[in-house]
Amino acid sequence: MTQYVHQPAFLTGDEFSIDTFSLLDPEGELYEGASEPALERDHARRLYQAMLATRILDERMLAAQRQGRLSFYMQCTGEEAAVVGATAALNDADMIMAQYREQGALMYRGFTIDEFMNQLFGNELDYGKGRQMPIHYGSRKLHYMTISSPLATQIPQATGYAYGQKLAGDGHCTLTFFGEGAASEGDFHAALNMASVHQVPVIFFCRNNGYAISTPAIEQFAADGIAPRAFGYHMHVIRVDGNDALAVFEATTQARKIAVEKNQPVLIEAMSYRLAAHSSSDDPSGYRSKDEEEIWRAKDPLLRLKKWLVKKGWWSEEEEAAQQESLRKEVLDTLKRAEKRSPPPLESLISDVYADVTPALQRQLDQLKRHIRRYPDAYPKGAKSLDLDVDTATDAQGDA
Amino acid sequence: MPTMNMLQAINNALDIAMAEDEKVICFGEDVGVFGGVFRATSHLQDKYGKARCFNTPLVEQGIIGFANGLAAQGSVPVAEIQFADYIFPAFDQIVNETAKFRYRSGDLFNVGGLTIRTPYGGGISGGLYHSQSPEAYFTHTPGLKVVVPRNPYQAKGLLLAAIRDPDPVLFLEPKRLYRAAVGDVPEEDYQLPIGEAEIVKDGSDITLVGWGAQMEVIGKAAELAEEQGISCEVIDLRSLLPWDEDTVAESVFKTGRLIVSHEAPLTGGFAGEIAATIQERCFLYLESPIARVTGLDTPFPLVLEKEYLPDHLKIFEAIRESVNF
């Protein structure tokens, strides 16, 4: 209802500062007044093990990139609690539309080290058929939408996907991850507005990790983070300590309830820090201090959850050491296998552009094959999948 | 057989598609109770409910982003962009997302169910921002299909084919013809093939190629030429991506001459693509240079629209020059 006043009064938004929900302190103790979420032993272990496995995969693969075995890599380091904690609160059949550094979600859902490697090396077993840069994972089986490089495009798609889930009435929702930098894109605003207007079961999960490549948050937005934007869209919102897996888990559990039971969108802003570089091509020493990084290293989300688990008797240093060792070995073994595998076959250049190969594409491939047969040494990957022993006469006749 | 205008034919196609498959969902700016600014979606909300036919906020990038997600989920969205002139905020979602979904995921996911409908073209005194023909931006994008009907019969058959096609389709509707083009349209369900041109009229001296509203103009030019004893073969491309090279090439083998006409500007226009392909395939058969009759390389004007547009007289002159080369 409109209430009239008779003196001008401008508001700035400072009136609405949003608190941060946190359960565990850095020593892994529950804060006073905090209650433990309903998290069973095995579930808690699965959550932590996925965080740990993600950390180890990231360490090894960055090293592999530095050795020149891999063209590119992006780490989740520092944000494992935000990503895995949120994923653990979902139903495993809920759709996840991630930005790019959320491999922890796939790890939690059981994407195998082999599957990671095949994508990273773009070999013949890569589900994406070697078409995208490393880290652009996707899994239909695990309800994880294939990553797309353009920033924020997945956010309105998540709204649309979740609208379909609502019409299907299957009780599922969609969670989309994005960074605070991506929240500057028009797609973010389009997505939140449409989700709110159309009452869509979608969770917008912002990983506020402090930096969009080299641009610090303070140069990315003027307001109190991303969370207050929810007010403008009349949307449920919570800000959560992104380094506290338990808090993220609890917040996302409740957000999911709102999404699927009320068919309403929720915005979650997880406050965290990107401990690693933006990507293997980035060098953060050019734009931030070691001291700043150290402050956040002390808040390591893995340590915090581990301390809590150990105190509960659900995890031990021995188990930790054993898992680290076996994972490191598995990563190295699978890496060696994956990098030796063949590249995708030449035909994969033209498949999946359309449901069926068009005559024009077929002509272009035939022409390319004739060329590669003439100069096989110049195109070793393409030549590998051509059977160069067969009579080239038919192919060489062409299609004039 | 009932007579319909193009809007009625489009509305009829949407009605059939929605009745047949509850996954078909129509949305866009004003498409709900109002039925769209041109009324292409009239009565669909009444019949199929607000969940399946609804207004969106005014956000083209959101409409197509939403449609991409909805299609990836398995629904069959028919998204309307109110004017093709306003499709550009959605450009990223169309060329980077819609077009590449299947390819980049190795076919784990696709948005094949998506159809984007949008009114395009001039001749309605619409000026700069209600007259553009943006087809060439999209024909440069592998993964999309681009389809343009020329009359009500084509509109219904091609739109039903587009909605059921396993690939995303950009369906450009010549808005000048929405009410102007009237013709027989079967009541029943039928589809016309995507990717196949139609020979509208046989001829032996010269081939005239176009699509959409330009077909009417080309037809008039052909009549003028026939009066001069020049026999024109008229081809409606119908699909610009993929386009039917074979039908055009076969025709040029026979006639030895080709004129392509479109409303969009000359430079970078789709006529250039056709000309390049046909000279590769028909070089030794050509009797004269392939000619293009198009809009000027300017934004679309308001008052001098008639001067800007490629009309039957400009095409007729091009025919004469080609034949007398």
XYZ file of C-alpha atoms in Angstrom:
725
model
C 0.000 0.000 0.000
C 1.359 3.413 -0.888
C 2.221 5.534 2.097
C 2.704 9.209 1.342
C 5.228 11.369 3.132
C 5.646 15.073 2.664
C 9.377 15.570 2.989
C 11.806 14.093 0.447
C 13.644 11.093 1.857
C 16.245 9.319 -0.266
C 17.324 5.821 0.618
C 20.725 4.357 -0.295
C 20.403 0.764 0.755
C 22.754 1.259 3.706
C 19.675 0.631 5.814
C 19.737 -3.019 4.792
C 23.076 -4.584 5.611
C 22.841 -8.344 5.343
C 24.370 -10.608 7.991
C 26.492 -13.651 7.238
C 25.272 -17.037 8.386
C 28.067 -19.119 9.914
C 28.053 -22.268 12.057
C 31.661 -23.395 12.459
C 34.490 -21.222 13.724
C 37.953 -21.663 12.174
C 38.788 -24.197 14.885
C 35.898 -26.399 13.800
C 33.816 -25.563 16.888
C 30.164 -24.618 16.635
C 29.544 -20.970 17.387
C 27.503 -20.258 20.469
C 23.834 -20.436 19.596
C 24.519 -22.400 16.421
C 22.958 -25.779 15.923
C 24.383 -28.579 13.869
C 22.590 -29.264 10.604
C 20.969 -32.619 10.072
C 23.992 -34.216 8.479
C 24.565 -37.952 8.961
C 28.053 -39.378 9.407
C 28.309 -40.909 5.949
C 26.904 -37.832 4.281
C 29.373 -35.618 6.131
C 32.245 -37.877 5.126
C 31.126 -37.887 1.496
C 31.036 -34.093 1.583
C 34.509 -33.785 3.066
C 36.039 -36.453 0.872
C 34.784 -34.656 -2.237
C 36.352 -31.411 -0.964
C 39.621 -33.170 -0.304
C 39.614 -34.974 -3.643
C 38.939 -31.690 -5.431
C 41.894 -30.050 -3.676
C 44.209 -32.879 -4.623
C 43.015 -33.043 -8.232
C 43.544 -29.296 -8.512
C 47.064 -29.430 -7.078
C 48.107 -32.246 -9.371
C 46.543 -30.818 -12.490
C 48.014 -27.377 -11.969
C 51.398 -29.102 -11.643
C 50.676 -31.028 -14.838
C 49.835 -27.771 -16.581
C 53.105 -26.256 -15.366
C 54.927 -29.276 -16.817
C 53.352 -28.494 -20.163
C 51.223 -31.641 -20.234
C 47.958 -29.699 -20.185
C 47.079 -26.486 -22.000
C 45.013 -24.855 -19.278
C 43.553 -25.420 -15.835
C 41.304 -23.728 -13.266
C 41.273 -24.497 -9.563
C 38.436 -24.545 -7.071
C 40.931 -23.991 -4.262
C 39.531 -21.984 -1.356
C 35.944 -22.435 -2.489
C 35.490 -26.162 -1.960
C 33.145 -25.658 0.984
C 30.889 -23.338 -0.986
C 30.679 -25.627 -4.003
C 30.576 -29.042 -2.368
C 28.540 -27.874 0.625
C 25.829 -26.562 -1.700
C 25.868 -29.677 -3.883
C 25.576 -31.956 -0.855
C 22.345 -30.190 0.094
C 20.710 -30.997 -3.252
C 19.015 -34.092 -4.466
C 21.524 -35.824 -6.763
C 19.016 -35.528 -9.621
C 18.673 -31.742 -9.276
C 20.295 -29.938 -12.191
C 23.528 -28.019 -11.634
C 24.536 -25.290 -14.066
C 27.986 -24.189 -13.088
C 30.294 -21.427 -14.250
C 33.647 -23.191 -14.542
C 35.551 -23.768 -11.304
C 32.941 -25.954 -9.607
C 34.514 -29.352 -10.237
C 33.841 -30.075 -6.551
C 30.167 -30.525 -7.426
C 31.028 -33.180 -10.008
C 33.445 -34.809 -7.594
C 30.695 -35.024 -4.989
C 28.320 -36.628 -7.467
C 30.810 -39.279 -8.487
C 32.428 -38.072 -11.699
C 35.452 -40.362 -11.876
C 39.058 -39.245 -12.097
C 39.089 -40.926 -15.501
C 36.165 -38.798 -16.626
C 37.904 -35.626 -15.447
C 41.110 -36.594 -17.260
C 39.412 -37.484 -20.526
C 37.901 -34.010 -20.684
C 41.097 -32.262 -19.613
C 43.012 -33.973 -22.410
C 40.139 -33.827 -24.897
C 40.778 -37.406 -25.954
C 38.522 -39.846 -27.771
C 36.688 -40.670 -24.528
C 35.894 -37.044 -23.651
C 32.115 -36.630 -23.609
C 32.649 -33.226 -25.219
C 34.674 -34.853 -28.040
C 37.688 -32.615 -27.573
C 35.858 -29.466 -28.598
C 36.250 -27.295 -25.549
C 39.161 -26.123 -23.425
C 40.102 -28.089 -20.321
C 37.686 -27.834 -17.340
C 34.552 -27.601 -19.535
C 33.042 -30.716 -18.016
C 29.513 -31.998 -18.452
C 27.599 -35.074 -17.401
C 24.065 -35.905 -18.344
C 24.092 -38.886 -16.008
C 25.084 -36.694 -13.063
C 22.752 -33.825 -13.999
C 25.592 -31.409 -14.564
C 25.159 -29.136 -17.570
C 28.197 -28.881 -19.845
C 30.192 -25.750 -19.007
C 30.093 -22.864 -21.469
C 32.826 -20.213 -21.535
C 30.707 -17.068 -22.052
C 30.170 -15.666 -18.608
C 26.750 -15.748 -16.919
C 24.891 -17.251 -19.870
C 23.978 -20.247 -17.711
C 22.038 -18.094 -15.230
C 18.905 -17.378 -17.322
C 19.207 -20.896 -18.705
C 18.903 -22.179 -15.154
C 15.682 -20.188 -14.801
C 14.335 -21.794 -17.970
C 15.484 -25.263 -16.998
C 13.852 -24.954 -13.594
C 10.642 -23.666 -15.175
C 10.542 -26.898 -17.178
C 11.105 -28.891 -13.987
C 8.207 -27.067 -12.374
C 5.893 -27.905 -15.297
C 7.108 -31.501 -15.253
C 6.189 -31.615 -11.568
C 9.071 -33.929 -10.719
C 9.991 -32.125 -7.500
C 13.426 -31.119 -8.720
C 15.127 -27.774 -8.830
C 18.132 -26.235 -10.570
C 21.100 -24.646 -8.860
C 23.336 -22.326 -10.818
C 26.789 -21.258 -9.654
C 28.400 -18.000 -10.719
C 30.957 -15.535 -9.422
C 30.359 -12.012 -8.189
C 31.918 -10.771 -11.419
C 29.384 -12.668 -13.538
C 26.643 -10.977 -11.526
C 27.504 -7.774 -13.412
C 26.323 -9.280 -16.699
C 22.854 -8.555 -18.048
C 22.089 -12.271 -17.995
C 22.144 -12.231 -14.183
C 19.458 -9.553 -13.960
C 17.363 -11.157 -16.679
C 17.526 -14.475 -14.875
C 16.568 -13.214 -11.429
C 13.744 -11.069 -12.708
C 12.232 -13.850 -14.807
C 12.607 -16.408 -12.009
C 10.886 -14.132 -9.568
C 8.066 -13.131 -11.910
C 7.407 -16.695 -13.038
C 7.901 -18.378 -9.636
C 10.610 -20.776 -10.648
C 12.354 -23.376 -8.424
C 15.907 -22.182 -8.995
C 18.747 -21.436 -6.602
C 21.143 -18.692 -7.687
C 24.405 -19.435 -5.913
C 26.919 -16.614 -6.039
C 30.464 -17.507 -5.095
C 31.736 -14.143 -3.959
C 35.432 -14.950 -4.014
C 36.781 -11.418 -4.063
C 38.191 -11.243 -7.592
C 36.997 -11.356 -11.180
C 40.383 -12.266 -12.683
C 42.286 -9.200 -11.416
C 39.336 -6.923 -10.672
C 38.646 -6.805 -6.952
C 35.083 -6.862 -5.675
C 35.323 -3.182 -4.712
C 35.693 -2.317 -8.396
C 32.935 -4.732 -9.374
C 29.993 -3.368 -7.402
C 29.244 -0.430 -5.126
C 26.686 -2.061 -2.869
C 26.976 -4.450 0.036
C 27.830 -7.435 -2.157
C 25.431 -9.257 -4.439
C 22.842 -10.335 -1.859
C 20.898 -7.034 -1.612
C 19.971 -7.295 -5.286
C 17.466 -9.964 -4.268
C 15.341 -7.265 -2.604
C 14.755 -5.613 -5.936
C 13.420 -8.883 -7.292
C 11.391 -9.689 -4.191
C 13.387 -12.859 -3.752
C 14.483 -14.912 -0.756
C 18.146 -14.322 -0.004
C 20.775 -15.462 2.450
C 24.433 -14.592 2.832
C 26.574 -17.391 4.109
C 30.153 -17.949 5.192
C 31.484 -19.687 2.102
C 34.391 -21.242 3.956
C 32.057 -23.013 6.357
C 30.765 -26.171 4.685
C 28.174 -26.770 7.385
C 26.663 -23.307 7.031
C 26.596 -23.598 3.244
C 24.986 -27.013 3.534
C 22.309 -25.782 5.922
C 21.553 -22.620 3.933
C 21.267 -24.560 0.681
C 19.110 -27.250 2.295
C 16.633 -24.607 3.355
C 16.880 -22.798 0.020
C 16.054 -26.035 -1.772
C 12.979 -26.447 0.422
C 11.760 -22.988 -0.576
C 12.485 -23.698 -4.234
C 10.730 -27.035 -4.567
C 7.949 -26.597 -2.031
C 6.981 -23.009 -2.841
C 8.255 -22.846 -6.435
C 10.203 -19.740 -5.564
C 13.742 -18.720 -6.446
C 16.411 -18.113 -3.813
C 19.668 -16.181 -3.986
C 22.605 -17.375 -1.893
C 25.754 -15.326 -1.616
C 28.677 -17.314 -0.260
C 31.497 -15.097 1.011
C 34.798 -16.758 0.258
C 38.147 -16.191 -1.393
C 39.773 -17.536 -4.494
C 42.999 -18.799 -2.950
C 44.455 -19.817 -6.303
C 44.932 -17.821 -9.462
C 41.932 -17.221 -11.718
C 43.371 -19.794 -14.109
C 46.724 -21.296 -14.968
C 47.244 -18.304 -17.282
C 46.868 -15.782 -14.460
C 49.380 -14.491 -11.903
C 47.679 -12.948 -8.871
C 50.947 -11.541 -7.501
C 50.407 -8.729 -10.003
C 47.271 -7.484 -8.289
C 47.081 -8.714 -4.691
C 49.402 -9.228 -1.749
C 50.727 -12.423 -0.230
C 49.597 -11.086 3.155
C 46.030 -10.917 1.975
C 46.215 -14.475 0.694
C 47.684 -15.652 4.006
C 44.756 -14.224 5.932
C 42.441 -16.385 3.890
C 44.694 -19.418 3.927
C 44.189 -19.436 7.675
C 40.461 -19.786 7.026
C 40.933 -22.815 4.789
C 37.537 -24.473 4.409
C 39.024 -27.976 4.356
C 40.815 -27.552 7.674
C 37.722 -26.177 9.343
C 35.485 -29.062 8.358
C 38.180 -31.622 9.043
C 38.625 -30.372 12.602
C 34.899 -30.702 13.195
C 34.804 -34.203 11.693
C 37.808 -35.364 13.701
C 36.300 -34.046 16.937
C 33.152 -36.003 16.185
C 35.206 -39.117 15.581
C 33.995 -39.277 11.975
C 37.394 -38.765 10.374
C 41.023 -39.244 11.333
C 44.456 -38.054 10.250
C 45.237 -41.638 9.223
C 42.262 -41.753 6.897
C 43.254 -38.371 5.561
C 46.789 -39.469 4.803
C 45.578 -42.689 3.202
C 43.046 -40.905 1.003
C 45.577 -38.295 -0.060
C 48.067 -40.922 -1.045
C 45.651 -43.103 -2.962
C 44.131 -40.121 -4.759
C 47.489 -38.698 -5.786
C 48.416 -42.063 -7.211
C 45.074 -42.443 -8.993
C 45.360 -38.965 -10.498
C 48.867 -39.648 -11.802
C 47.965 -43.060 -13.185
C 44.857 -41.855 -14.950
C 46.670 -38.780 -16.230
C 49.255 -40.972 -17.930
C 46.511 -43.097 -19.470
C 44.438 -40.153 -20.628
C 47.260 -38.276 -22.311
C 48.190 -41.350 -24.333
C 44.730 -41.936 -25.702
C 43.866 -41.063 -29.262
C 42.329 -37.735 -30.195
C 38.662 -37.710 -31.231
C 38.102 -39.052 -34.751
C 38.163 -36.603 -37.651
C 34.412 -37.134 -38.217
C 33.754 -35.500 -34.849
C 34.650 -32.183 -36.499
C 31.282 -32.147 -38.244
C 29.031 -34.234 -36.006
C 26.665 -32.584 -33.504
C 26.616 -29.243 -35.308
C 23.121 -30.399 -36.270
C 21.253 -33.525 -35.290
C 22.128 -34.827 -38.777
C 25.178 -33.943 -40.845
C 24.192 -31.526 -43.628
C 25.322 -32.083 -47.234
C 27.442 -28.932 -47.074
C 29.291 -30.174 -43.987
C 29.818 -33.588 -45.539
C 31.337 -31.955 -48.630
C 33.655 -29.900 -46.446
C 34.816 -32.969 -44.520
C 35.387 -34.967 -47.699
C 37.502 -32.147 -49.068
C 39.488 -31.979 -45.825
C 40.078 -35.724 -45.873
C 41.464 -35.565 -49.388
C 43.808 -32.820 -48.280
C 44.984 -34.689 -45.187
C 45.646 -37.815 -47.232
C 47.954 -35.710 -49.355
C 49.768 -34.175 -46.383
C 49.285 -36.630 -43.486
C 52.435 -35.497 -41.657
C 51.142 -31.952 -41.391
C 47.984 -33.129 -39.598
C 49.033 -35.982 -37.310
C 45.869 -35.935 -35.178
C 43.517 -35.916 -38.134
C 45.578 -38.458 -40.058
C 45.493 -40.835 -37.107
C 41.809 -41.542 -37.590
C 42.041 -41.868 -41.370
C 42.837 -45.306 -42.628
C 45.644 -44.266 -44.954
C 46.094 -47.757 -46.354
C 42.739 -47.853 -48.082
C 42.564 -47.031 -51.724
C 42.331 -43.270 -51.909
C 40.962 -43.362 -55.443
C 37.296 -43.138 -54.472
C 37.898 -40.287 -52.107
C 40.210 -38.453 -54.468
C 37.581 -38.397 -57.196
C 35.772 -35.821 -55.185
C 32.262 -34.626 -55.524
C 32.512 -32.096 -58.304
C -9.931 -25.284 -47.921
C -10.098 -22.243 -45.636
C -8.497 -18.944 -46.537
C -6.092 -17.485 -43.992
C -3.701 -14.619 -43.759
C -0.164 -15.284 -42.588
C -0.906 -14.454 -38.947
C -3.849 -16.811 -38.890
C -1.715 -19.522 -40.450
C 0.997 -19.027 -37.819
C -1.579 -19.001 -35.043
C -3.100 -22.165 -36.462
C 0.299 -23.882 -36.560
C 1.007 -22.940 -32.941
C -2.426 -24.175 -31.935
C -1.846 -27.545 -33.611
C 1.624 -27.902 -32.071
C 0.401 -27.024 -28.572
C -2.586 -29.350 -28.810
C -0.423 -32.217 -29.962
C 2.392 -31.887 -27.431
C 2.016 -30.425 -23.965
C 5.736 -29.696 -23.923
C 5.236 -26.916 -26.488
C 5.354 -23.573 -24.660
C 4.890 -20.109 -26.221
C 6.194 -16.962 -24.587
C 7.582 -13.525 -25.264
C 6.735 -9.884 -24.816
C 2.934 -9.374 -24.818
C 2.208 -12.840 -26.205
C -0.066 -13.817 -23.310
C -3.588 -12.473 -23.033
C -2.933 -9.843 -25.704
C -1.790 -12.437 -28.237
C 1.361 -10.603 -29.276
C 1.577 -7.159 -30.820
C 0.703 -8.715 -34.170
C -1.737 -11.259 -32.606
C 0.170 -14.332 -33.748
C -0.482 -15.990 -30.375
C -4.135 -14.959 -30.021
C -6.292 -17.217 -27.839
C -3.467 -19.607 -27.029
C -3.375 -18.575 -23.390
C -7.139 -19.098 -23.122
C -6.817 -22.548 -24.593
C -3.626 -23.833 -23.013
C -3.295 -21.851 -19.811
C -0.883 -19.296 -18.419
C 1.813 -21.856 -17.712
C 2.163 -22.659 -21.427
C 1.540 -19.269 -23.024
C 2.722 -16.219 -21.168
C 4.180 -12.735 -21.161
C 7.800 -12.300 -20.246
C 9.491 -9.198 -18.893
C 11.021 -6.974 -21.589
C 14.355 -8.733 -21.728
C 15.369 -10.387 -24.987
C 18.561 -11.919 -23.604
C 16.471 -13.324 -20.775
C 13.817 -14.693 -23.120
C 16.361 -16.626 -25.165
C 18.465 -17.613 -22.144
C 15.322 -18.937 -20.490
C 14.315 -20.664 -23.728
C 17.720 -22.335 -24.010
C 17.442 -23.776 -20.524
C 13.855 -24.824 -21.077
C 14.768 -26.590 -24.320
C 17.751 -28.293 -22.668
C 15.351 -29.600 -20.040
C 13.284 -31.297 -22.747
C 10.510 -28.776 -23.291
C 9.687 -27.358 -26.721
C 9.814 -23.579 -26.386
C 8.538 -21.265 -29.114
C 9.988 -17.912 -28.073
C 8.858 -14.708 -29.753
C 11.154 -11.717 -30.151
C 8.749 -8.875 -30.810
C 10.734 -7.403 -33.706
C 13.835 -8.855 -35.343
C 15.383 -5.417 -34.820
C 15.379 -6.223 -31.101
C 16.989 -9.625 -31.337
C 20.477 -8.254 -30.733
C 20.352 -8.188 -26.918
C 19.809 -11.950 -27.311
C 22.631 -12.328 -29.829
C 25.048 -13.920 -27.348
C 22.463 -16.418 -26.161
C 21.610 -17.332 -29.769
C 25.031 -17.556 -31.404
C 27.097 -18.719 -28.436
C 24.554 -20.845 -26.616
C 21.610 -21.973 -28.772
C 23.800 -22.707 -31.768
C 26.581 -24.509 -29.894
C 24.737 -26.458 -27.220
C 24.821 -29.837 -28.942
C 28.322 -29.444 -30.357
C 30.078 -28.290 -27.231
C 28.524 -30.994 -25.057
C 29.234 -33.773 -27.548
C 25.455 -34.240 -27.761
C 25.013 -34.791 -24.015
C 22.650 -31.816 -24.099
C 20.891 -29.985 -26.890
C 18.292 -27.267 -27.410
C 16.837 -28.785 -30.556
C 13.302 -28.144 -29.377
C 13.765 -24.385 -29.553
C 12.086 -22.214 -32.180
C 12.635 -18.458 -32.161
C 9.915 -16.588 -34.062
C 10.403 -12.985 -35.007
C 8.784 -10.521 -37.434
C 11.318 -8.961 -39.799
C 11.649 -6.851 -42.925
C 10.472 -3.543 -44.335
C 7.590 -2.092 -46.265
C 5.518 -1.037 -43.263
C 6.901 2.482 -42.771
C 8.725 1.196 -39.733
C 11.963 3.133 -40.100
C 15.314 2.083 -38.689
C 14.181 -0.113 -35.856
C 11.131 -1.879 -37.215
C 12.329 -2.905 -40.669
C 15.627 -4.754 -40.510
C 16.440 -8.091 -42.113
C 19.137 -9.554 -39.849
C 19.327 -13.003 -41.463
C 22.983 -12.802 -42.500
C 24.185 -12.434 -38.899
C 22.634 -15.782 -38.150
C 23.463 -17.653 -41.345
C 27.095 -17.205 -40.313
C 26.445 -19.339 -37.229
C 26.788 -23.127 -37.547
C 24.241 -24.967 -35.429
C 21.287 -22.725 -36.210
C 18.668 -23.237 -38.867
C 17.218 -20.116 -40.456
C 13.827 -20.377 -42.147
C 11.684 -17.737 -43.904
C 8.155 -18.356 -45.250
C 6.701 -16.345 -48.133
C 2.957 -16.907 -47.730
C 0.393 -18.357 -45.287
C 0.614 -21.901 -46.638
C 4.395 -21.896 -46.309
C 4.235 -20.244 -42.903
C 2.083 -22.979 -41.395
C 3.955 -25.901 -42.940
C 7.406 -24.516 -42.212
C 6.575 -23.424 -38.673
C 5.232 -26.869 -37.775
C 8.400 -28.362 -39.257
C 10.537 -25.887 -37.291
C 8.858 -26.693 -33.978
C 9.369 -30.427 -34.533
C 12.867 -30.107 -35.975
C 15.653 -31.666 -33.870
C 17.698 -28.463 -34.237
C 17.041 -24.923 -33.044
C 15.350 -22.814 -35.710
C 15.254 -19.058 -36.182
C 11.919 -18.449 -37.929
C 11.813 -15.046 -39.631
C 8.302 -13.861 -40.430
C 7.940 -11.168 -43.140
C 5.702 -8.804 -41.226
C 4.638 -6.827 -44.291
C 2.803 -9.974 -45.358
C 1.191 -10.747 -41.977
C -2.174 -9.446 -43.124
C -1.397 -8.682 -46.780
C -0.721 -12.267 -47.807
C -3.913 -14.305 -47.921
C -4.299 -17.754 -49.362
C -5.586 -21.278 -49.067
C -4.275 -23.104 -46.023
C -5.314 -26.669 -45.233
C -6.875 -27.052 -41.806
C -5.033 -30.251 -41.106
C -1.511 -30.767 -39.840
C 1.202 -30.681 -42.515
C 4.884 -29.888 -42.726
C 7.119 -28.465 -45.428
C 10.751 -29.553 -45.595
C 13.471 -27.416 -43.986
C 16.571 -27.108 -46.134
C 14.783 -27.439 -49.463
C 14.135 -24.596 -51.884
C 10.965 -24.469 -53.944
C 10.864 -23.739 -57.662
C 7.946 -21.330 -57.768
C 8.020 -20.934 -61.544
C 9.928 -22.761 -64.266
C 11.882 -20.762 -66.808
C 14.841 -21.030 -69.129
C 16.649 -17.692 -69.534
C 17.497 -16.550 -66.026
C 17.183 -17.745 -62.428
C 15.765 -15.379 -59.790
C 16.359 -16.338 -56.146
C 14.878 -14.790 -53.015
C 12.947 -15.487 -49.830
C 10.183 -14.051 -47.682
C 8.413 -10.890 -48.774
C 10.902 -10.445 -51.587
C 9.281 -13.350 -53.462
C 6.257 -11.227 -54.287
C 8.494 -8.525 -55.738
C 10.547 -11.040 -57.685
C 7.320 -12.493 -59.083
C 6.266 -9.095 -60.389
C 9.676 -8.527 -61.960
C 9.439 -11.925 -63.644
C 6.067 -10.945 -65.106
C 7.555 -7.756 -66.557
C 10.427 -9.751 -68.023
C 8.109 -12.365 -69.518
C 6.290 -9.543 -71.315
C 9.639 -8.836 -72.983
C 10.010 -12.473 -73.903
C 12.512 -13.334 -71.142
C 11.725 -16.640 -69.436
C 12.452 -16.511 -65.678
C 12.894 -19.401 -63.297
C 11.857 -18.228 -59.821
C 13.180 -19.993 -56.725
C 12.123 -19.418 -53.133
C 15.000 -20.518 -50.902
C 12.697 -20.944 -47.832
C 15.669 -22.092 -45.718
C 18.767 -19.919 -45.621
C 20.678 -22.226 -43.264
C 21.113 -24.853 -44.438
C 20.367 -23.661 -47.960
C 19.581 -25.733 -50.981
C 22.651 -25.257 -53.176
C 21.685 -28.099 -55.481
C 18.350 -26.674 -56.594
C 19.879 -23.283 -57.341
C 22.899 -24.805 -59.103
C 20.692 -27.082 -61.230
C 18.647 -24.086 -62.267
C 21.714 -22.044 -63.198
C 23.132 -24.940 -65.223
C 19.951 -24.595 -67.254
C 19.547 -20.803 -67.444
C 23.163 -19.612 -67.234
C 22.150 -16.520 -65.328
C 21.397 -15.694 -61.701
C 19.994 -12.770 -59.763
C 19.657 -12.883 -55.987
C 17.545 -10.313 -54.206
C 17.109 -9.442 -50.534
C 16.065 -6.468 -48.449
C 19.133 -6.507 -46.212
C 22.166 -4.370 -47.103
C 24.459 -5.550 -49.900
C 27.773 -5.913 -48.083
C 28.010 -9.170 -46.182
C 24.471 -10.037 -47.197
C 23.406 -13.609 -47.866
C 23.259 -12.966 -51.616
C 27.062 -12.802 -51.530
C 27.206 -16.325 -50.141
C 24.890 -17.639 -52.843
C 26.814 -15.837 -55.576
C 30.156 -17.229 -54.393
C 28.863 -20.788 -54.164
C 27.119 -20.709 -57.508
C 30.086 -19.290 -59.368
C 32.186 -22.128 -57.893
C 29.722 -24.751 -58.989
C 28.488 -23.249 -62.272
C 31.445 -21.168 -63.501
C 31.571 -22.609 -67.002
C 27.823 -22.335 -67.448
C 27.460 -18.662 -66.571
C 26.532 -16.302 -69.413
C 26.800 -13.144 -67.305
C 27.966 -12.077 -63.849
C 25.745 -13.092 -60.973
C 23.837 -9.983 -59.890
C 22.601 -8.894 -56.492
C 19.629 -6.587 -56.021
C 19.466 -5.576 -52.395
C 18.920 -2.791 -49.889
C 21.592 -0.110 -49.673
C 24.516 -0.212 -47.279
C 22.733 2.184 -44.958
C 20.482 1.794 -41.956
C 16.874 1.268 -43.033
C 15.272 4.660 -43.789
C 11.761 5.854 -43.011
C 10.473 8.270 -45.643
C 12.583 7.023 -48.549
C 11.754 3.386 -47.843
C 10.481 2.761 -51.371
C 13.709 4.099 -52.822
C 15.789 1.962 -50.459
C 14.030 -1.338 -51.069
C 14.827 -3.674 -53.954
C 11.547 -3.587 -55.871
C 10.237 -5.200 -59.045
C 11.589 -2.409 -61.265
C 15.118 -2.683 -59.895
C 15.016 -6.425 -60.364
C 13.563 -6.049 -63.844
C 16.447 -3.761 -64.799
C 18.928 -6.255 -63.399
C 17.288 -8.975 -65.487
C 17.638 -6.871 -68.640
C 21.284 -6.110 -67.905
C 22.027 -9.739 -67.262
C 20.307 -10.958 -70.402
C 21.941 -8.239 -72.538
C 25.414 -8.598 -70.976
